[in-house]
Amino acid sequence: MASTVSDRPGYGQLLRTPGAWTFLLPGFAARQPFAMLTIGIVLLVQHTTGSYGSAGAVAAVSGVSMALFAPQSGRLADRFGQRAVLLPGVLVHAAAVGALTVLALADAPLWALFLAAVPTGASVPQVGPMVRARWAALLGAAPGRPASPLMSTAAAFESVTDEFTFVIGPVLATALCTGVHPAAGLTAEAALTLLGGVLFAARRSTQPVVPGGTGPAAGPRRSALSVPGVRVLAVTFLGIGSVFGGMQVSLTAFSEEIGRPGVNGLLYGIFAAGNMLAGIACGAVAWKSGPRRRLVVGYVALTLTASGLWAVHSVPLLAGLGLLVGLCIAPALISGYTLVEALVPASARTEAFTWLTGAVALGQAAAVTVAGQLADAHGASTGFVVPLTGTALALATLLALRSRLTPRPAGRTVARGVGHREPVAVD
C-alpha cells in the first residue's frame, strides 16, 4: 500500500496514509503500559521494602529480561506474524505482573521478587516496534517503489507517541500508587496491556507480510543484530536508556529527599514533555542533512545537557534542565529509528526495532540499579551521574563507529546474508 508523497511531507499527510488509523489508536493504547512498568515496580517495591536499591534491582531484573527476550519476540513476529506473538504475550504478561504484585504485598523475600520480575519483563509486548514495522511496510522501499519521504516523519511521529506515553504513564502510575494504593500502578499496567494488546492484534490488515512463508520450509533467517549498523545503534540506545532509568530513580529520590514526593511525577513529566516537543519539531522539519549526521549532533547535545544534572538542587532548575535533556533525546531516537529502514531488510525489521527498544530497556535497567544504589548511599544528586556516564560512553562508541551506519551499495552482501538493500543516501 503506497501513499501519495509531496515535496514537503508532514504529519497531516502521514496520517492520511491508507490504513494508518486502524493500527495507530489500538497501538497507542497497547504501549501505554510500557511507560508505567518500571516506575510502578519501583514505587511498589520501595513501599514494601523501604529501599530504593532493592526497588531498583527488581525493576532492573525486569528490564534486563525484557532486553534479552524482546529481540526474540521481534524475530518471531517477522517469521510468524505479529498477531501470533502478541496474543499469548499479553496474557502471560498480565499473569506475571499479577504474581509480582501479590509477592511484593506479601513481603516475599527479594529473591522471589527477582524470579517474578523475569517473566514480567520477558513478556512485555513489543507494540512500539510492531507499529514501526507497519509504517515501514506501508512507506518503505519495495520492488518497483522507492522509500517514501514520509519514513522520517513516521519515525518522528512514533517518537512523539512514545514520549506522550512517557508524559502520561509515569504521572498516572505515580498518582495511582500514591493516591489509591501502592499496587494500583502495576494493576492498571496489566489491565491496559491486556486490553490494548488484544485490540492491536485484531488489526490484521496492516500487519507486514511475512516473507518466504511462516513454516520450517521458509528456512533460517539471520539475526538483525548481524548488521553492523544495528550493533552501533544498540550501543547508542543503551546510553539513551541510561537517561530514562537514571532520571526515574533520581527524580523519585530527589522528591523524597526534599519532602515533596508528589513533585516526582511533575518533574518526570516535564522531562518527557521536552522529548515529545522535540519529536513534534523533528517531524515538521524538511531535513537537508541525513539521519546519521543528525544522530551524532543530537547525541553530543544530549551528553552535554545530561552532564549538569548532578549539580542541580532546586525544583525549578531541575525542571528546566530536565526539559533540555528531554529536548535532546528525540532527535537521537528519531534518527536512529530512521536509519533502520536503510540498513535492515524488511524480513528482519521488527527484530531490528526490538533490539533498539531492548537496548533502551537494558540501559534503563542498569541505570535504575546503579542510580538506586547511589541514591541510597550518597543522596539523590549522585544518581544523576548515571545519565552523564551512560551517554558519554555511548557517544564515544558512536563517534568511533559511525561509518558503519552507512548502507552498503546494492549487489553486495549485507551482514553475512541478512539481505540486499537498495543504495540509500544517508548524509
Short mmCIF file of C-alpha atoms in Angstrom, two decimals:
data_model
loop_
_atom_site.label_atom_id
_atom_site.label_comp_id
_atom_site.label_asym_id
_atom_site.label_seq_id
_atom_site.Cartn_x
_atom_site.Cartn_y
_atom_site.Cartn_z
CA MET A 1 0.00 0.00 0.00
CA ALA A 2 1.58 3.28 -1.04
CA SER A 3 0.85 6.83 -0.03
CA THR A 4 0.87 9.95 -2.15
CA VAL A 5 4.02 11.95 -1.41
CA SER A 6 4.50 15.67 -1.77
CA ASP A 7 7.72 17.62 -1.83
CA ARG A 8 7.28 18.56 1.84
CA PRO A 9 5.89 15.63 3.83
CA GLY A 10 4.18 16.38 7.13
CA TYR A 11 2.05 14.86 9.85
CA GLY A 12 -1.24 15.57 8.08
CA GLN A 13 -0.13 13.68 5.01
CA LEU A 14 1.30 10.87 7.12
CA LEU A 15 -1.99 10.40 8.97
CA ARG A 16 -3.82 10.22 5.63
CA THR A 17 -1.81 7.13 4.70
CA PRO A 18 -4.40 4.43 3.90
CA GLY A 19 -4.84 2.05 6.83
CA ALA A 20 -2.82 4.11 9.33
CA TRP A 21 -5.59 4.83 11.84
CA THR A 22 -6.55 1.18 12.02
CA PHE A 23 -3.37 0.41 13.97
CA LEU A 24 -2.42 3.79 15.47
CA LEU A 25 -5.21 4.05 18.05
CA PRO A 26 -5.05 0.50 19.40
CA GLY A 27 -1.25 0.66 19.17
CA PHE A 28 -1.21 3.74 21.41
CA ALA A 29 -3.40 2.02 23.99
CA ALA A 30 -1.32 -1.15 23.87
CA ARG A 31 2.03 0.54 24.57
CA GLN A 32 0.84 2.98 27.22
CA PRO A 33 1.67 0.44 29.97
CA PHE A 34 5.33 0.29 28.85
CA ALA A 35 5.88 3.70 30.46
CA MET A 36 4.20 2.56 33.68
CA LEU A 37 6.03 -0.69 34.38
CA THR A 38 9.41 0.45 35.75
CA ILE A 39 8.07 3.27 37.91
CA GLY A 40 5.23 1.02 39.09
CA ILE A 41 7.71 -1.62 40.23
CA VAL A 42 9.97 0.96 41.88
CA LEU A 43 7.13 2.57 43.84
CA LEU A 44 5.57 -0.72 44.97
CA VAL A 45 8.81 -2.46 45.99
CA GLN A 46 10.17 0.67 47.68
CA HIS A 47 6.93 0.87 49.68
CA THR A 48 7.14 -2.75 50.81
CA THR A 49 10.92 -2.91 51.43
CA GLY A 50 11.81 0.71 52.27
CA SER A 51 14.83 0.56 49.94
CA TYR A 52 15.39 2.30 46.62
CA GLY A 53 18.26 -0.07 45.98
CA SER A 54 16.02 -3.13 46.26
CA ALA A 55 13.28 -1.46 44.24
CA GLY A 56 15.75 -0.52 41.52
CA ALA A 57 17.23 -4.01 41.47
CA VAL A 58 13.83 -5.66 40.94
CA ALA A 59 12.98 -3.17 38.20
CA ALA A 60 16.39 -3.82 36.67
CA VAL A 61 15.80 -7.58 36.52
CA SER A 62 12.56 -6.90 34.69
CA GLY A 63 14.33 -4.52 32.29
CA VAL A 64 17.19 -6.93 31.56
CA SER A 65 14.71 -9.72 30.96
CA MET A 66 12.81 -7.53 28.50
CA ALA A 67 16.01 -6.53 26.73
CA LEU A 68 17.05 -10.16 26.30
CA PHE A 69 13.68 -11.51 25.19
CA ALA A 70 12.35 -8.57 23.14
CA PRO A 71 14.52 -9.31 20.07
CA GLN A 72 13.36 -12.92 20.11
CA SER A 73 9.78 -11.68 20.16
CA GLY A 74 10.55 -9.41 17.22
CA ARG A 75 12.21 -12.21 15.30
CA LEU A 76 9.19 -14.46 15.84
CA ALA A 77 6.88 -11.64 14.70
CA ASP A 78 8.93 -11.25 11.50
CA ARG A 79 8.70 -15.00 10.91
CA PHE A 80 5.16 -15.90 12.01
CA GLY A 81 3.30 -12.59 12.11
CA GLN A 82 2.57 -10.07 14.84
CA ARG A 83 -0.77 -11.48 15.96
CA ALA A 84 0.67 -14.95 16.61
CA VAL A 85 3.22 -13.47 19.02
CA LEU A 86 1.20 -10.69 20.62
CA LEU A 87 -1.90 -12.53 21.84
CA PRO A 88 -0.15 -15.13 24.04
CA GLY A 89 2.37 -12.49 25.12
CA VAL A 90 -0.17 -10.12 26.68
CA LEU A 91 -1.82 -12.98 28.57
CA VAL A 92 1.50 -14.09 30.05
CA HIS A 93 2.42 -10.50 30.92
CA ALA A 94 -0.81 -9.81 32.79
CA ALA A 95 -0.37 -13.01 34.81
CA ALA A 96 3.30 -12.26 35.57
CA VAL A 97 2.55 -8.71 36.76
CA GLY A 98 -0.19 -10.08 38.98
CA ALA A 99 2.21 -12.59 40.53
CA LEU A 100 4.87 -9.94 41.16
CA THR A 101 2.30 -7.64 42.79
CA VAL A 102 0.99 -10.36 45.10
CA LEU A 103 4.51 -11.38 46.14
CA ALA A 104 5.52 -7.79 46.90
CA LEU A 105 2.43 -7.15 49.01
CA ALA A 106 3.01 -10.43 50.86
CA ASP A 107 6.54 -9.26 51.86
CA ALA A 108 8.10 -12.12 49.94
CA PRO A 109 11.92 -12.35 50.04
CA LEU A 110 13.85 -10.35 47.49
CA TRP A 111 14.87 -13.44 45.54
CA ALA A 112 11.19 -14.27 44.96
CA LEU A 113 10.60 -10.79 43.55
CA PHE A 114 13.59 -11.28 41.25
CA LEU A 115 12.11 -14.55 39.98
CA ALA A 116 8.73 -12.93 39.33
CA ALA A 117 10.38 -9.99 37.57
CA VAL A 118 11.89 -12.27 34.91
CA PRO A 119 8.63 -13.29 33.17
CA THR A 120 7.23 -9.81 33.82
CA GLY A 121 9.95 -8.25 31.69
CA ALA A 122 10.25 -11.08 29.19
CA SER A 123 6.57 -10.84 28.26
CA VAL A 124 6.35 -7.06 27.75
CA PRO A 125 4.55 -6.74 24.39
CA GLN A 126 6.73 -5.07 21.76
CA VAL A 127 3.97 -2.92 20.34
CA GLY A 128 6.17 0.09 19.53
CA PRO A 129 8.46 -1.90 17.22
CA MET A 130 5.42 -3.59 15.69
CA VAL A 131 3.85 -0.20 14.90
CA ARG A 132 7.15 0.99 13.37
CA ALA A 133 7.30 -2.18 11.28
CA ARG A 134 3.79 -1.46 9.99
CA TRP A 135 4.85 2.05 8.98
CA ALA A 136 7.91 0.62 7.23
CA ALA A 137 5.70 -1.85 5.35
CA LEU A 138 3.43 0.97 4.20
CA LEU A 139 6.09 3.55 3.38
CA GLY A 140 9.43 1.76 2.96
CA ALA A 141 11.22 0.76 -0.20
CA ALA A 142 9.77 -2.21 -2.08
CA PRO A 143 10.30 -3.76 -5.52
CA GLY A 144 9.27 -1.08 -8.01
CA ARG A 145 8.68 1.50 -5.26
CA PRO A 146 11.20 3.84 -3.63
CA ALA A 147 11.07 4.62 0.07
CA SER A 148 8.67 7.44 0.87
CA PRO A 149 9.98 10.72 2.33
CA LEU A 150 7.29 10.17 4.96
CA MET A 151 9.50 7.50 6.61
CA SER A 152 11.35 10.16 8.60
CA THR A 153 8.05 11.79 9.51
CA ALA A 154 6.72 8.42 10.67
CA ALA A 155 9.80 7.92 12.87
CA ALA A 156 9.23 11.35 14.39
CA PHE A 157 5.54 10.64 14.90
CA GLU A 158 6.37 7.40 16.70
CA SER A 159 8.86 9.18 18.92
CA VAL A 160 6.19 11.74 19.80
CA THR A 161 3.75 8.93 20.55
CA ASP A 162 6.31 7.14 22.70
CA GLU A 163 7.06 10.28 24.65
CA PHE A 164 3.40 11.12 25.04
CA THR A 165 3.06 7.78 26.78
CA PHE A 166 6.02 8.75 28.98
CA VAL A 167 4.29 12.02 29.82
CA ILE A 168 1.10 10.19 30.81
CA GLY A 169 2.39 6.83 32.06
CA PRO A 170 4.71 7.80 34.95
CA VAL A 171 2.32 10.52 36.14
CA LEU A 172 -0.61 8.09 36.05
CA ALA A 173 1.34 5.31 37.78
CA THR A 174 2.64 7.69 40.45
CA ALA A 175 -0.83 9.12 41.07
CA LEU A 176 -2.33 5.65 41.39
CA CYS A 177 0.44 4.38 43.68
CA THR A 178 0.45 7.41 45.96
CA GLY A 179 -3.25 8.30 45.86
CA VAL A 180 -5.01 4.94 45.62
CA HIS A 181 -2.75 2.03 46.63
CA PRO A 182 0.95 1.16 46.14
CA ALA A 183 -0.09 -1.72 43.86
CA ALA A 184 -2.57 0.29 41.79
CA GLY A 185 0.04 1.36 39.22
CA LEU A 186 1.01 -2.19 38.32
CA THR A 187 -2.61 -3.35 38.35
CA ALA A 188 -3.54 -0.66 35.82
CA GLU A 189 -0.46 -1.53 33.74
CA ALA A 190 -1.52 -5.17 33.46
CA ALA A 191 -5.12 -4.30 32.58
CA LEU A 192 -4.12 -1.80 29.88
CA THR A 193 -1.60 -4.23 28.39
CA LEU A 194 -4.22 -6.94 28.06
CA LEU A 195 -6.94 -4.72 26.60
CA GLY A 196 -4.71 -2.71 24.24
CA GLY A 197 -2.76 -5.76 23.07
CA VAL A 198 -5.88 -7.67 22.09
CA LEU A 199 -7.29 -4.68 20.18
CA PHE A 200 -3.99 -4.11 18.34
CA ALA A 201 -3.64 -7.77 17.39
CA ALA A 202 -7.13 -7.70 15.92
CA ARG A 203 -5.99 -5.21 13.24
CA ARG A 204 -4.62 -7.82 10.85
CA SER A 205 -4.91 -5.94 7.54
CA THR A 206 -1.89 -3.69 8.21
CA GLN A 207 0.46 -6.36 9.52
CA PRO A 208 3.68 -6.66 7.49
CA VAL A 209 3.54 -9.58 5.08
CA VAL A 210 5.65 -12.46 6.36
CA PRO A 211 8.20 -13.03 3.57
CA GLY A 212 9.04 -16.52 2.40
CA GLY A 213 6.29 -18.29 4.32
CA THR A 214 5.84 -18.95 8.01
CA GLY A 215 6.76 -22.58 8.39
CA PRO A 216 10.02 -24.51 8.66
CA ALA A 217 10.29 -24.58 4.92
CA ALA A 218 10.97 -20.89 4.98
CA GLY A 219 14.45 -21.65 6.24
CA PRO A 220 16.56 -19.93 8.87
CA ARG A 221 16.97 -16.18 8.89
CA ARG A 222 19.94 -14.22 10.10
CA SER A 223 19.50 -12.00 13.13
CA ALA A 224 19.16 -8.27 12.54
CA LEU A 225 21.98 -7.86 15.07
CA SER A 226 24.38 -9.24 12.47
CA VAL A 227 24.02 -5.91 10.63
CA PRO A 228 26.98 -3.81 11.92
CA GLY A 229 24.95 -0.61 11.96
CA VAL A 230 22.31 -2.18 14.21
CA ARG A 231 25.00 -3.04 16.76
CA VAL A 232 26.22 0.57 16.77
CA LEU A 233 22.68 1.85 17.18
CA ALA A 234 22.05 -0.62 20.02
CA VAL A 235 25.01 0.77 21.97
CA THR A 236 23.80 4.30 21.24
CA PHE A 237 20.34 3.45 22.55
CA LEU A 238 21.86 1.92 25.69
CA GLY A 239 23.03 5.41 26.56
CA ILE A 240 19.55 6.82 25.99
CA GLY A 241 18.18 4.12 28.29
CA SER A 242 20.61 5.24 30.99
CA VAL A 243 19.00 8.68 30.85
CA PHE A 244 15.49 7.28 31.28
CA GLY A 245 16.46 4.97 34.14
CA GLY A 246 18.71 7.44 35.90
CA MET A 247 16.07 10.17 35.72
CA GLN A 248 13.27 7.93 37.02
CA VAL A 249 15.07 6.80 40.16
CA SER A 250 16.98 10.01 40.84
CA LEU A 251 13.92 12.24 40.46
CA THR A 252 11.97 9.95 42.81
CA ALA A 253 14.78 10.03 45.36
CA PHE A 254 15.17 13.82 44.98
CA SER A 255 11.46 14.36 45.59
CA GLU A 256 11.54 12.22 48.72
CA GLU A 257 14.73 13.94 49.89
CA ILE A 258 13.14 17.40 49.82
CA GLY A 259 9.92 16.13 51.41
CA ARG A 260 7.74 16.66 48.34
CA PRO A 261 7.07 13.19 46.87
CA GLY A 262 4.23 14.46 44.70
CA VAL A 263 6.60 16.58 42.61
CA ASN A 264 8.22 13.45 41.16
CA GLY A 265 5.55 12.90 38.52
CA LEU A 266 5.63 16.56 37.54
CA LEU A 267 9.42 16.64 37.09
CA TYR A 268 9.46 13.44 35.04
CA GLY A 269 6.50 14.67 33.01
CA ILE A 270 8.38 17.88 32.13
CA PHE A 271 11.40 15.83 31.08
CA ALA A 272 9.23 13.60 28.88
CA ALA A 273 7.34 16.62 27.53
CA GLY A 274 10.63 18.04 26.27
CA ASN A 275 11.23 14.84 24.37
CA MET A 276 7.74 14.95 22.91
CA LEU A 277 8.01 18.59 21.82
CA ALA A 278 11.35 17.94 20.13
CA GLY A 279 9.82 14.95 18.36
CA ILE A 280 6.99 17.10 17.01
CA ALA A 281 9.51 19.63 15.72
CA CYS A 282 11.72 16.97 14.12
CA GLY A 283 8.80 15.57 12.15
CA ALA A 284 7.73 19.00 10.94
CA VAL A 285 11.14 19.95 9.52
CA ALA A 286 12.18 19.10 5.96
CA TRP A 287 15.73 17.96 6.79
CA LYS A 288 18.58 18.58 4.37
CA SER A 289 21.12 16.67 6.48
CA GLY A 290 20.98 12.88 6.70
CA PRO A 291 19.90 10.88 9.77
CA ARG A 292 23.47 9.80 10.59
CA ARG A 293 24.64 13.38 10.96
CA ARG A 294 21.53 14.32 12.93
CA LEU A 295 22.15 11.37 15.26
CA VAL A 296 25.70 12.50 16.03
CA VAL A 297 24.73 16.14 16.59
CA GLY A 298 21.75 15.21 18.75
CA TYR A 299 23.82 12.84 20.86
CA VAL A 300 26.51 15.42 21.52
CA ALA A 301 23.82 17.82 22.75
CA LEU A 302 22.26 15.09 24.92
CA THR A 303 25.58 14.31 26.60
CA LEU A 304 26.29 17.97 27.29
CA THR A 305 22.90 18.68 28.86
CA ALA A 306 22.97 15.48 30.96
CA SER A 307 26.34 16.48 32.37
CA GLY A 308 24.81 19.17 34.60
CA LEU A 309 22.02 17.19 36.28
CA TRP A 310 24.07 16.11 39.30
CA ALA A 311 24.86 19.72 40.27
CA VAL A 312 21.23 20.97 40.37
CA HIS A 313 19.47 21.04 43.75
CA SER A 314 16.29 23.08 43.25
CA VAL A 315 12.97 22.06 41.71
CA PRO A 316 12.75 24.91 39.14
CA LEU A 317 16.34 24.42 37.93
CA LEU A 318 15.96 20.66 37.77
CA ALA A 319 12.71 21.04 35.82
CA GLY A 320 14.40 23.40 33.37
CA LEU A 321 17.46 21.23 32.83
CA GLY A 322 15.29 18.12 32.62
CA LEU A 323 13.32 19.82 29.86
CA LEU A 324 16.55 20.49 27.93
CA VAL A 325 17.67 16.87 28.34
CA GLY A 326 14.30 15.73 27.02
CA LEU A 327 14.58 18.06 24.05
CA CYS A 328 17.87 16.38 23.07
CA ILE A 329 16.62 12.78 23.26
CA ALA A 330 14.04 12.86 20.48
CA PRO A 331 16.43 13.83 17.63
CA ALA A 332 18.73 10.95 18.54
CA LEU A 333 15.91 8.41 18.81
CA ILE A 334 14.23 9.51 15.58
CA SER A 335 17.47 9.47 13.60
CA GLY A 336 18.35 6.00 14.89
CA TYR A 337 14.97 4.52 14.02
CA THR A 338 15.06 6.18 10.59
CA LEU A 339 18.43 4.55 9.86
CA VAL A 340 16.95 1.08 10.46
CA GLU A 341 14.88 1.23 7.28
CA ALA A 342 18.02 1.94 5.25
CA LEU A 343 20.22 -0.64 6.99
CA VAL A 344 17.96 -3.65 7.54
CA PRO A 345 15.89 -5.72 5.06
CA ALA A 346 12.15 -5.98 5.59
CA SER A 347 12.40 -9.61 6.72
CA ALA A 348 14.28 -8.56 9.88
CA ARG A 349 12.93 -5.09 10.52
CA THR A 350 10.66 -5.82 13.50
CA GLU A 351 13.54 -7.64 15.16
CA ALA A 352 15.85 -4.68 14.49
CA PHE A 353 13.40 -2.29 16.13
CA THR A 354 13.11 -4.59 19.15
CA TRP A 355 16.91 -4.69 19.51
CA LEU A 356 16.84 -0.91 19.81
CA THR A 357 13.88 -0.93 22.17
CA GLY A 358 15.57 -3.68 24.17
CA ALA A 359 18.78 -1.67 24.31
CA VAL A 360 16.87 1.26 25.81
CA ALA A 361 15.33 -1.12 28.37
CA LEU A 362 18.72 -2.66 29.19
CA GLY A 363 20.32 0.76 29.64
CA GLN A 364 17.36 1.79 31.75
CA ALA A 365 17.65 -1.34 33.89
CA ALA A 366 21.35 -0.82 34.54
CA ALA A 367 20.77 2.86 35.31
CA VAL A 368 17.90 2.10 37.69
CA THR A 369 20.11 -0.32 39.63
CA VAL A 370 23.18 1.90 39.83
CA ALA A 371 21.25 5.11 40.46
CA GLY A 372 19.22 3.41 43.18
CA GLN A 373 22.34 2.21 44.97
CA LEU A 374 23.97 5.63 44.67
CA ALA A 375 20.85 7.42 45.92
CA ASP A 376 20.61 5.10 48.93
CA ALA A 377 24.29 5.54 49.83
CA HIS A 378 25.10 9.12 48.89
CA GLY A 379 21.89 11.03 48.19
CA ALA A 380 19.76 11.78 45.16
CA SER A 381 22.26 14.04 43.39
CA THR A 382 24.76 11.21 42.87
CA GLY A 383 22.14 9.22 40.97
CA PHE A 384 22.22 11.87 38.25
CA VAL A 385 25.82 10.92 37.47
CA VAL A 386 24.44 7.80 35.76
CA PRO A 387 22.90 9.60 32.71
CA LEU A 388 26.14 11.52 32.20
CA THR A 389 28.29 8.38 32.30
CA GLY A 390 25.97 6.35 30.08
CA THR A 391 25.64 8.98 27.36
CA ALA A 392 29.36 9.81 27.37
CA LEU A 393 30.37 6.16 26.84
CA ALA A 394 27.74 5.67 24.12
CA LEU A 395 28.81 8.89 22.38
CA ALA A 396 32.43 7.71 22.26
CA THR A 397 31.28 4.46 20.60
CA LEU A 398 29.05 6.31 18.14
CA LEU A 399 31.83 8.67 17.06
CA ALA A 400 34.32 5.81 16.64
CA LEU A 401 31.97 3.56 14.63
CA ARG A 402 29.64 5.98 12.83
CA SER A 403 30.92 4.81 9.42
CA ARG A 404 29.02 1.55 9.99
CA LEU A 405 25.77 3.48 9.79
CA THR A 406 26.19 3.94 6.04
CA PRO A 407 24.20 1.37 4.00
CA ARG A 408 26.23 -0.77 1.61
CA PRO A 409 25.57 -0.48 -2.13
CA ALA A 410 23.15 -2.87 -3.79
CA GLY A 411 24.64 -6.11 -5.03
CA ARG A 412 26.90 -6.57 -2.05
CA THR A 413 26.06 -8.93 0.78
CA VAL A 414 24.82 -7.14 3.87
CA ALA A 415 25.79 -8.61 7.21
CA ARG A 416 26.68 -12.12 6.09
CA GLY A 417 23.50 -12.97 4.24
CA VAL A 418 20.88 -10.88 6.01
CA GLY A 419 19.78 -9.50 2.68
CA HIS A 420 20.40 -6.91 -0.01
CA ARG A 421 19.44 -3.28 0.02
CA GLU A 422 18.98 -0.53 -2.49
CA PRO A 423 21.58 2.25 -2.17
CA VAL A 424 20.28 4.96 0.14
CA ALA A 425 21.90 8.34 0.75
CA VAL A 426 22.49 8.78 4.48
CA ASP A 427 24.47 12.00 4.61
#
